[in-house]
Coordinates of C-alpha atoms in Angstrom, one line a residue:
X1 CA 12.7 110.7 56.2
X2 CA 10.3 113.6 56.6
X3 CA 10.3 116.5 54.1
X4 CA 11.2 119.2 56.3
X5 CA 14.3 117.1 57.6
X6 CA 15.4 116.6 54.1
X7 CA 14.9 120.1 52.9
X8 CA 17.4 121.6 55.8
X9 CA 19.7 119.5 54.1
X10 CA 19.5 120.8 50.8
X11 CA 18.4 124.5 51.9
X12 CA 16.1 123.9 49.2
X13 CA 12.5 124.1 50.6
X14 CA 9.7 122.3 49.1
X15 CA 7.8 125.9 48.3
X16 CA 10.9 126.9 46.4
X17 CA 10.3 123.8 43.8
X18 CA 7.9 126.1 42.3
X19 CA 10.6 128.6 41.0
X20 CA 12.1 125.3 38.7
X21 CA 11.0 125.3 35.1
X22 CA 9.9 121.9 35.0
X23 CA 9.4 121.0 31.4
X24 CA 8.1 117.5 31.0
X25 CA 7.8 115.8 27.8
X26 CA 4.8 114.5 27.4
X27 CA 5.9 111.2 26.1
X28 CA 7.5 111.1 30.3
X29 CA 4.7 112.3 31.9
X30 CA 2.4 109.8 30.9
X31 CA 4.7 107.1 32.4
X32 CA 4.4 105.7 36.2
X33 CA 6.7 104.7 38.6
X34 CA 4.9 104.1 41.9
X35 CA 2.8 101.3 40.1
X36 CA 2.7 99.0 43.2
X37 CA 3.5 96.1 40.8
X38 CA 6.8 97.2 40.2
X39 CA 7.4 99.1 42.9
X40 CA 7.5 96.3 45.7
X41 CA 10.5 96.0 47.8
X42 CA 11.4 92.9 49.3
X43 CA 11.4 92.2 53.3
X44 CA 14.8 92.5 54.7
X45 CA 16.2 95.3 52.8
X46 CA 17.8 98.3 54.2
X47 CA 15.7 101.4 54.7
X48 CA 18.5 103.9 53.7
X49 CA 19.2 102.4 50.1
X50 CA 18.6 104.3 47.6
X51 CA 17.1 102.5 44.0
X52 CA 17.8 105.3 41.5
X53 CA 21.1 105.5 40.1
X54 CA 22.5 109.0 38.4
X55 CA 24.1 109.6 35.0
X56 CA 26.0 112.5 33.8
X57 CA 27.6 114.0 30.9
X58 CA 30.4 115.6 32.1
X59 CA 31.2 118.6 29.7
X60 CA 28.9 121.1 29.9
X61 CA 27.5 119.8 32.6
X62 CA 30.5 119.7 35.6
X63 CA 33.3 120.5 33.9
X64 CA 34.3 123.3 30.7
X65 CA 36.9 122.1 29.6
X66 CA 39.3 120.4 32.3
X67 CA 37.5 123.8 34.9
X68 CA 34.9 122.4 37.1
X69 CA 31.4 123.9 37.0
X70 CA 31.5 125.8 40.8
X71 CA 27.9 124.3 41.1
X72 CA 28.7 121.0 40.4
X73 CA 31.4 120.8 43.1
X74 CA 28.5 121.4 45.7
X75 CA 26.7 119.6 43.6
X76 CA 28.6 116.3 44.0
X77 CA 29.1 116.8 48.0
X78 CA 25.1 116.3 48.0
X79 CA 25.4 112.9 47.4
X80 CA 28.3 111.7 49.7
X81 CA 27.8 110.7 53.5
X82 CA 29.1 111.6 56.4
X83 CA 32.6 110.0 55.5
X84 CA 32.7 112.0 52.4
X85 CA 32.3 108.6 50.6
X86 CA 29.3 108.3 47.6
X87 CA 26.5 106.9 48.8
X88 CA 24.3 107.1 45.2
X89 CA 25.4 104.8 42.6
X90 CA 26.6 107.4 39.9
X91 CA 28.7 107.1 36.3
X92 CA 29.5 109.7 33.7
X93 CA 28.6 109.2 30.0
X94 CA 30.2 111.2 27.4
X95 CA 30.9 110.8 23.7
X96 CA 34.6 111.8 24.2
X97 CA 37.8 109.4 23.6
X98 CA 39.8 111.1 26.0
X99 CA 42.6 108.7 27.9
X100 CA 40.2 106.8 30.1
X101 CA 42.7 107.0 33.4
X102 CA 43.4 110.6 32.6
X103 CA 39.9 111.3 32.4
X104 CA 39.1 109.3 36.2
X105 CA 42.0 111.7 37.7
X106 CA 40.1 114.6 36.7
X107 CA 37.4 113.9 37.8
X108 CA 38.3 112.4 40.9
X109 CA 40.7 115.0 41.9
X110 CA 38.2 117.7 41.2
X111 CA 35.1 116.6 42.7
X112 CA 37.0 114.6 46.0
X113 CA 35.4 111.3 44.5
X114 CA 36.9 108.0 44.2
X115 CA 35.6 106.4 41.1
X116 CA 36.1 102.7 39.3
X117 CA 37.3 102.9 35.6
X118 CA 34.2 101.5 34.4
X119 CA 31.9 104.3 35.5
X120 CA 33.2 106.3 33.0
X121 CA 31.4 105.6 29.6
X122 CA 33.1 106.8 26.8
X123 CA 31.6 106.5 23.5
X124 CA 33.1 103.3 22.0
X125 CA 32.7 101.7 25.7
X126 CA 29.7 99.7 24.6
X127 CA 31.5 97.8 22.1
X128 CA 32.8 95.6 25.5
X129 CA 29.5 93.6 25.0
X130 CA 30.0 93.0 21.4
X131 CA 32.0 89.8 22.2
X132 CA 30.4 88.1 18.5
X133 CA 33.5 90.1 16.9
X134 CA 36.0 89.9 19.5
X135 CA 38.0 88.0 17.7
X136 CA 37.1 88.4 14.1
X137 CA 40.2 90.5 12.4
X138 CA 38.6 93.7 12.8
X139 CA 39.2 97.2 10.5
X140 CA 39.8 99.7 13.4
X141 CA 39.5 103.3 12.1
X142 CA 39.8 106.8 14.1
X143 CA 42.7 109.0 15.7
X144 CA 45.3 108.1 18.6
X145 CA 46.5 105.0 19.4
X146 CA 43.2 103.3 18.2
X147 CA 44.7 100.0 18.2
X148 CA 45.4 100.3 22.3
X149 CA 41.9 101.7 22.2
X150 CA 40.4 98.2 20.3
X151 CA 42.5 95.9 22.4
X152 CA 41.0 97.4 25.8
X153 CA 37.6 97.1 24.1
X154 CA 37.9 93.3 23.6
X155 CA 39.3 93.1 19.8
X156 CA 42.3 90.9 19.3
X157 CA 43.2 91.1 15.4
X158 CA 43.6 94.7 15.0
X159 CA 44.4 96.4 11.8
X160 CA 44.5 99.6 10.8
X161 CA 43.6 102.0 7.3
X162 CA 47.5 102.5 7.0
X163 CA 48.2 98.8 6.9
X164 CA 44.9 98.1 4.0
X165 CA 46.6 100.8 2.1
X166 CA 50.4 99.7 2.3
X167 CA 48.8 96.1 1.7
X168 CA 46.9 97.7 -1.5
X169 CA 49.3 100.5 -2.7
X170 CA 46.7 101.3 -6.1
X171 CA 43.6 102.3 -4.0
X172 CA 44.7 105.6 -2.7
X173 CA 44.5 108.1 -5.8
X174 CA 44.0 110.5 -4.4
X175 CA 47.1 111.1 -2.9
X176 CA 49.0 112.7 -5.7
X177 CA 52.4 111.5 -3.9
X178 CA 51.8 108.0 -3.6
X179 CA 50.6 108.2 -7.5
X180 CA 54.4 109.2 -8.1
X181 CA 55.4 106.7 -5.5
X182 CA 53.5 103.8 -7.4
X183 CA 54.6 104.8 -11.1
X184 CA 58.0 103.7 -9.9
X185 CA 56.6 100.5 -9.2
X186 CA 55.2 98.7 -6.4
X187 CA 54.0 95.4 -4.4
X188 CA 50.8 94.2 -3.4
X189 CA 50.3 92.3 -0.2
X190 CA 48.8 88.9 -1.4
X191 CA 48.8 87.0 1.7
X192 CA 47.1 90.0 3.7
X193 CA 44.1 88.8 5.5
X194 CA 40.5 89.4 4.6
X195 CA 39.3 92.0 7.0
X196 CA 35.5 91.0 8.4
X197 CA 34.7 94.0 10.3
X198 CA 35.1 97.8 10.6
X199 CA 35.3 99.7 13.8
X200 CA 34.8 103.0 13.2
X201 CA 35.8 104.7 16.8
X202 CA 35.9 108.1 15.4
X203 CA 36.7 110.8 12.7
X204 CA 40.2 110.4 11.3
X205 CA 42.3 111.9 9.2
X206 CA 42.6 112.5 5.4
X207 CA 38.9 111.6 4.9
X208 CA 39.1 111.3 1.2
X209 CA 41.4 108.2 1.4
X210 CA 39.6 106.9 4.2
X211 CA 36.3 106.9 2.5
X212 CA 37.8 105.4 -0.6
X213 CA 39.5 102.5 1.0
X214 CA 36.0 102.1 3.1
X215 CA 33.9 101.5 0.1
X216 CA 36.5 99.5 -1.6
X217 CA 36.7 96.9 1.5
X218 CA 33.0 97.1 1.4
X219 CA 32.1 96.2 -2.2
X220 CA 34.8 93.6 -2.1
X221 CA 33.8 92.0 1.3
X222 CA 36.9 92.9 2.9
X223 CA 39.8 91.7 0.1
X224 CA 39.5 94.6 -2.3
X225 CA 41.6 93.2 -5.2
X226 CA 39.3 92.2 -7.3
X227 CA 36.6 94.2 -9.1
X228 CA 33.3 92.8 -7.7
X229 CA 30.8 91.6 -10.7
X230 CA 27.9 93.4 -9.1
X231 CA 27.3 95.8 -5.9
X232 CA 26.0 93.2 -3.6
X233 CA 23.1 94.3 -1.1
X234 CA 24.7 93.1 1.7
X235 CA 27.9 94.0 3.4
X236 CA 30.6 93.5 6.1
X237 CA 29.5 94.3 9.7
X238 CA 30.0 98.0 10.5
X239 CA 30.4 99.2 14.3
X240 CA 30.2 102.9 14.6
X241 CA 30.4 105.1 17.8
X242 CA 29.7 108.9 18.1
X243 CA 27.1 110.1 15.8
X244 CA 27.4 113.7 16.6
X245 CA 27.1 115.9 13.4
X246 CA 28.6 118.8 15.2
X247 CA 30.4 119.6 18.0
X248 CA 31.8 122.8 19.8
X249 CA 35.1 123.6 20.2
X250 CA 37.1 127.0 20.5
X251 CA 35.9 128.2 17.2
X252 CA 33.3 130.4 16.8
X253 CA 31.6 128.3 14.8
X254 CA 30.6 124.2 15.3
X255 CA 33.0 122.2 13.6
X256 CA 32.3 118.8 12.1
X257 CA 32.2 115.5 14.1
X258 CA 32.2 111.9 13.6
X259 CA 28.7 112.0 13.0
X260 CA 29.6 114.3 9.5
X261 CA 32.2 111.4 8.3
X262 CA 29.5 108.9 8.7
X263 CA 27.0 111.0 6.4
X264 CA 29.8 111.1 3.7
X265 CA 30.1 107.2 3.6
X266 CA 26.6 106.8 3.8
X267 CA 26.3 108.9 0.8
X268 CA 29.4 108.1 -1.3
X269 CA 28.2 104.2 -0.8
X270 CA 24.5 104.7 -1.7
X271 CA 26.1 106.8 -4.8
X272 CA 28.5 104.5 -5.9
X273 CA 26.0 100.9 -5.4
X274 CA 23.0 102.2 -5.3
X275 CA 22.4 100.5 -2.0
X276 CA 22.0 102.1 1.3
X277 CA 24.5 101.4 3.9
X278 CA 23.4 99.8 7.3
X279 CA 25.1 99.6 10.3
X280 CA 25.6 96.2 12.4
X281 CA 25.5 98.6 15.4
X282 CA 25.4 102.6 16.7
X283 CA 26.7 103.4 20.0
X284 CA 27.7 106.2 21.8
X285 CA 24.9 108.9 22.9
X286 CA 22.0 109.0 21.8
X287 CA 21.7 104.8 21.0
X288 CA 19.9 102.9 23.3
X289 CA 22.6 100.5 23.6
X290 CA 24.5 103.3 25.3
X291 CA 22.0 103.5 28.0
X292 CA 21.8 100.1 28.2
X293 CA 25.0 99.6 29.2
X294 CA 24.9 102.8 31.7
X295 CA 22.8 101.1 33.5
X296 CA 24.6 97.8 33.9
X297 CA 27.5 99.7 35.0
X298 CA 25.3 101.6 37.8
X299 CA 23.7 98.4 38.7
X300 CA 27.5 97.4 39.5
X301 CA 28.4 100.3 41.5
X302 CA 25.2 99.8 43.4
X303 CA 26.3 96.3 44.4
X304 CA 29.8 97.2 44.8
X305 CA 28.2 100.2 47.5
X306 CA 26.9 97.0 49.4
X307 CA 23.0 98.0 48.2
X308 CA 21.1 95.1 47.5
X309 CA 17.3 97.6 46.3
X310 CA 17.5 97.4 42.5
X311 CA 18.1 100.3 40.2
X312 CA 14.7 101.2 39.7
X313 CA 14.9 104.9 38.2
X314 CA 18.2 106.9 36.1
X315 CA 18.7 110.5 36.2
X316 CA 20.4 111.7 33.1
X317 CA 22.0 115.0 33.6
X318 CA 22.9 116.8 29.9
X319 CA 23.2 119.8 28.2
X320 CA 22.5 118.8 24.7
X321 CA 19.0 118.4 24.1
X322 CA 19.3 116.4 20.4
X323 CA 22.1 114.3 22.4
X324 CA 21.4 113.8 25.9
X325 CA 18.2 114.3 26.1
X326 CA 17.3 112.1 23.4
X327 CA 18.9 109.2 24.4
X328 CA 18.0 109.7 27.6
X329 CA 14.2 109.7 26.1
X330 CA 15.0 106.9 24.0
X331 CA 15.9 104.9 26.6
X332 CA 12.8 105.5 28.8
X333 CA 10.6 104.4 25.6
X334 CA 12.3 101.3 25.2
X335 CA 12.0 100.6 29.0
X336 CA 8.5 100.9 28.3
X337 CA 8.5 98.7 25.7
X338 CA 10.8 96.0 27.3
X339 CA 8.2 96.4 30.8
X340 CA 5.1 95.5 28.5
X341 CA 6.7 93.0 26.6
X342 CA 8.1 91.3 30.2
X343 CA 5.4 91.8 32.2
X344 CA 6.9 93.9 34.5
X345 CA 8.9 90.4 35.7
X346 CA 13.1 90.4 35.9
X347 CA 14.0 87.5 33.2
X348 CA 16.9 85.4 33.0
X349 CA 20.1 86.1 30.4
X350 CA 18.7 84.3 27.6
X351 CA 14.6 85.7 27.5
X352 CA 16.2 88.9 28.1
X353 CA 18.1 89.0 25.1
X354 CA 14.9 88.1 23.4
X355 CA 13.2 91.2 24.6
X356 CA 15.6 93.4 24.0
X357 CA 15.5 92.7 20.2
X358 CA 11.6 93.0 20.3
X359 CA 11.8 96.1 22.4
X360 CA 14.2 97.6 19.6
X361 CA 13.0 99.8 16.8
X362 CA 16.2 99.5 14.7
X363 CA 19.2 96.4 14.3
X364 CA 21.5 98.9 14.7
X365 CA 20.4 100.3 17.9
X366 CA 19.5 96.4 19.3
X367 CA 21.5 95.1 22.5
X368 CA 23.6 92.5 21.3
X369 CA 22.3 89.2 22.2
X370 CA 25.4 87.7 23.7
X371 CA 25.9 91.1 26.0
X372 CA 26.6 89.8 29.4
X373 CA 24.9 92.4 31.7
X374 CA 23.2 92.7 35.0
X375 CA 19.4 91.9 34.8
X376 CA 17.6 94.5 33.4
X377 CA 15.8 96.6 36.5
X378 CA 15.0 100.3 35.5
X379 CA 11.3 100.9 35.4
X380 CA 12.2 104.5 33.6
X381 CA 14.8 107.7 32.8
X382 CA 14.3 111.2 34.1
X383 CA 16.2 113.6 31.9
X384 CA 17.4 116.5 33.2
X385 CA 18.6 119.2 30.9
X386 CA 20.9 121.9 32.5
X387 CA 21.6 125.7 31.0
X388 CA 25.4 125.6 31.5
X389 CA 26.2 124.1 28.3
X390 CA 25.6 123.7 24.6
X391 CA 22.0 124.6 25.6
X392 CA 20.5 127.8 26.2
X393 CA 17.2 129.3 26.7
X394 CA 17.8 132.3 24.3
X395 CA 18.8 129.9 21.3
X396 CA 16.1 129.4 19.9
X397 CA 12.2 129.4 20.2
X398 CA 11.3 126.4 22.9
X399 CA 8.6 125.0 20.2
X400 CA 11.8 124.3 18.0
X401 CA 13.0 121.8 20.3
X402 CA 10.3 119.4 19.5
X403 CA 12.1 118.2 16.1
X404 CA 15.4 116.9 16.4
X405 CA 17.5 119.1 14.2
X406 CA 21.0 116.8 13.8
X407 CA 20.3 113.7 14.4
X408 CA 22.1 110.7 13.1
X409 CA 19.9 108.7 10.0
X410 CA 19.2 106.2 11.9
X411 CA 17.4 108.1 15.0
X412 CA 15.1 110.1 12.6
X413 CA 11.5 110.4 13.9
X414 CA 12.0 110.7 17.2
X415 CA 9.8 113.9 17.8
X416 CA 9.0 115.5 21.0
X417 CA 12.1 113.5 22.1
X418 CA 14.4 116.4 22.7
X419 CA 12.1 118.0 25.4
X420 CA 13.4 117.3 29.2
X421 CA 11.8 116.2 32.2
X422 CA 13.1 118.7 34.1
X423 CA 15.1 121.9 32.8
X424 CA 17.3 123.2 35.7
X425 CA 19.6 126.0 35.3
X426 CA 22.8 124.0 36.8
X427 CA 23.2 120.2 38.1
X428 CA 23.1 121.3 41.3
X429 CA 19.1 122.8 41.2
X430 CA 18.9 119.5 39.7
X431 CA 19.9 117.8 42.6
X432 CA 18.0 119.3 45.2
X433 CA 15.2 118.1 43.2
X434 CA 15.9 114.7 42.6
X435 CA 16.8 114.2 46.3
X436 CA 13.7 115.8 47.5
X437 CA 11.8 113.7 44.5
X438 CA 13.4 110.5 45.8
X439 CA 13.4 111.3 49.9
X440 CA 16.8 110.4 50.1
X441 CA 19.3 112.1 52.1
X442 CA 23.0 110.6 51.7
X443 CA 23.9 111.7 54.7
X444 CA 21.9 109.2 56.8
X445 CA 22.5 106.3 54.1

C-alpha cells in the first residue's frame, strides 16, 4: 500500500509524525526487525496479513473506570474492516481480577468488538500453563470466590486459608476472639491433608492471620502441627500473581496492592528463618511469563482470523511506565535473548522449553517447561506509553524514569527499562503510528 493511500485513512500525514514525542529506550533502539533473516515471508501467503499483533492494558488506557476513553473508541474502529469485524490480532492484559465474562461484555459492548474469553489476560491467567501443580492440593489465597477462580485456572484440590485455620484452630492469635473461642476447648483436624502449594491470586483480608498461617505452612512443609527442628532452606512451591506495590483508586492517595502483602511475607519469613523466601513463579505484569503467554494467545487469534504470516512484532499499549512498560521491555530483552540463543530458527515444544529457561534471568520469571503454547514467533515488543493514565508528563522529571521506583524484589535492576518506545498522548495517536509504521490498512485486509 502506498503511504499517501494509507495516510488518507488515518488523516494522519506522514509530516505530522514529527509532532509525536517519540521516546525510545535505548536498550529498543539498538534492536532490528527488518533483518532479512528473520524477516522472510514464505511464498503463497496473503499480501493483506498483517504479522504484528497488539496488546493493551485496558484501564488507563481505553477505559476509566467502566467510561471508555472517547479516543480509544476511534481508536479501536482503526483496526476493523469494512464489515466492522477486527482485522489485527489484538488481546487486553491487565492485572485486574474482575469477573472474566463481565469484563468481555464491557468491553465488547463499548468498543462494537466481538472478543474470545481468552484474549483477555487477567493477572492470575498465566497460571493455565502451570499444569506441574494442577493437581497437587493447592493453598489458594486472595478475595471473591477464589476457589471458582483456581478451578477455571486448572487447580482441582482447592483449599482455602479459612479451612487451614478451622483445621488448626491454635495458629491464629491474633484474633483475640478465637483466643476466647479456643480456651473453651477445641479440635484439631488430624486427617486434614498436607497442603503442597500456595496460590497467592491476590491481597486478602485480615493480613495478620494470613501471614501467620503462611509462614506456619511454610516452615512445616505444608502440615503445621509440629514445631519444625530447624528452619529448613527450602520451601513449598509459591505461585504469586500481581506484584503491584501500589495502585490507584478513588483516594487521594495510592493505596496498597498485592505487591505490599508479598513484601510483608518476604520480610516476616526472612525475620523469623533467616532465609529469604523464593517464589516457584511471578506472573501477572511486569513478568515475562505474562508476555509470554500474551503472545500465545495473539498467535491464536491470528489463526482463528484465518492469517497464516506469523506474529512477528507486539505493540504494548500502557500507562504505567514501572508496569507496562517494563514488562513490555522485559519481554523484548528476552526475545533477544531467546533469538541468539535459537538462531533466529522456530524450534519444536521440547528445545523451546530449553531456551526459555536459558533465556530467563530469574526461576521465578522462567516459562514453565511443560507450558503448552504456540511456537514462539515474535522477533521484538514496541511499548507504547500513553498520557491518559497513571502517567503524566508533569509528574516528575523524565530522567527519573530511568530507575524503576516500585518494583517487585525480584525485577530489581532493570534500569532504563521504564522508558517507552513511543510516548503518545492517547492510544489512538498511537495507532496512527503503528499503522503507518507497519503499512497496514485494515480496511483492505
Amino acid at each position: 500500500m502506498e503511504d499517501d493511500t494509507l495516510s488518507d485513512f488515518l488523516s494522519f500525514p506522514p509530516s505530522g509524525m514529527s509532532t509525536i514525542d517519540m521516546r525510545k529506550a535505548s536498550i529498543i533502539s539498538t534492536d532490528s526487525y527488518t533483518d532479512e533473516k528473520f524477516d522472510h515471508v514464505p511464498t503463497g501467503l496473503k499480501p493483506k496479513e498483517p504479522n504484528f499483533g497488539l496488546l493493551f492494558d485496558i484501564d488507563g488506557v481505553l477505559l476509566r473506570g467502566s467510561t471508555p476513553i472517547p479516543e480509544a473508541k476511534v481508536a479501536m474502529d482503526l483496526l476493523k474492516g469494512k464489515d466492522g469485524k477486527l482485522r489485527v490480532p489484538i488481546a487486553f492484559v491487565t492485572n485486574s481480577m474482575s469477573p472474566p465474562d463481565v469484563k468481555r461484555k464491557l468491553l465488547e459492548s463499548t468498543f462494537n468488538i466481538q472478543l474470545e474469553l481468552e484474549q483477555i489476560i487477567f493477572a492470575p491467567s498465566p497460571f493455565k500453563s502451570f499444569s506441574q501443580w494442577h493437581n497437587h492440593k493447592v493453598l489458594v489465597v486472595g478475595q471473591g470466590d477464589i476457589r471458582e477462580w483456581a478451578r477455571d485456572l486448572g487447580f482441582t484440590d482447592v483449599y482455602t486459608m479459612d479451612q487451614v485455620a478451622k483445621a488448626y484452630p491454635l495458629l491464629d492469635m491474633v484474633d483475640h476472639e478465637n483466643r476466647k473461642t479456643v480456651a473453651k476447648g477445641y479440635t484439631e483436624d488430624k486427617e486434614f491433608p498436607r497442603i503442597e502449594a500456595i496460590i497467592l491470586l491476590g491481597e486478602p483480608t485480615h493480613w495478620e492471620m494470613h501471614l501467620q498461617l503462611l509462614i506456619d505452612l511454610l516452615v512445616t512443609d505444608g502440615k503445621p502441627d509440629h514445631k519444625p527442628e530447624t528452619y529448613p532452606d527450602s520451601h513449598l512451591p509459591i505461585l504469586a500473581c500481581n506484584m503491584d506495590l501500589l495502585f490507584m483508586a478513588q483516594a487521594s492517595m495510592p493505596r496498597f496492592g498485592h505487591g505490599a502483602f508479598l513484601v510483608c511475607l518476604e520480610s516476616l519469613y526472612e525475620r523469623v528463618t533467616g532465609h529469604p523466601l523464593r517464589y516457584t513463579a511471578l506472573v501477572g505484569k511486569p513478568s515475562e511469563i505474562t508476555y509470554r503467554f500474551s503472545e500465545h494467545i495473539l498467535s491464536k487469534t491470528s489463526l482463528r482470523l484465518g492469517y497464516t504470516r506469523p506474529i512477528r512484532k507486539i505493540y504494548f499499549f500502557g500507562d504505567n511506565p514501572e508496569v507496562d512498560i517494563l514488562g513490555a521491555n522485559l519481554y523484548n530483552m528476552y526475545l533477544r535473548r531467546y533469538r541468539r540463543l535459537s538462531g533466529g530458527r522456530e524450534v519444536a515444544p521440547p528445545e523451546q522449553a530449553k531456551l526459555d529457561k536459558k533465556a530467563a534471568v530469574a526461576t521465578s520469571r522462567t516459562v514453565p517447561a511443560d507450558a503448552t503454547f504456540l511456537p514462539q514467533t515474535a522477533r521484538g515488543v514496541e511499548s507504547v506509553l500513553v498520557q491518559t493514565g497513571v502517567y503524566k508528563p508533569a509528574d516528575r522529571d523524565k530522567r527519573q524514569l530511568t530507575q524503576p521506583q516500585n518494583c517487585h524484589r525480584d525485577f530489581l535492576g532493570a534500569t532504563d527499562l521504564v522508558l517507552p518506545s513511543f510516548e503518545v498522548v492517547d492510544v489512538l495517536e498511537g495507532m496512527k503510528l503503528l499503522l503507518l509504521e507497519e503499512h497496514f490498512n485494515p480496511k483492505l485486509a
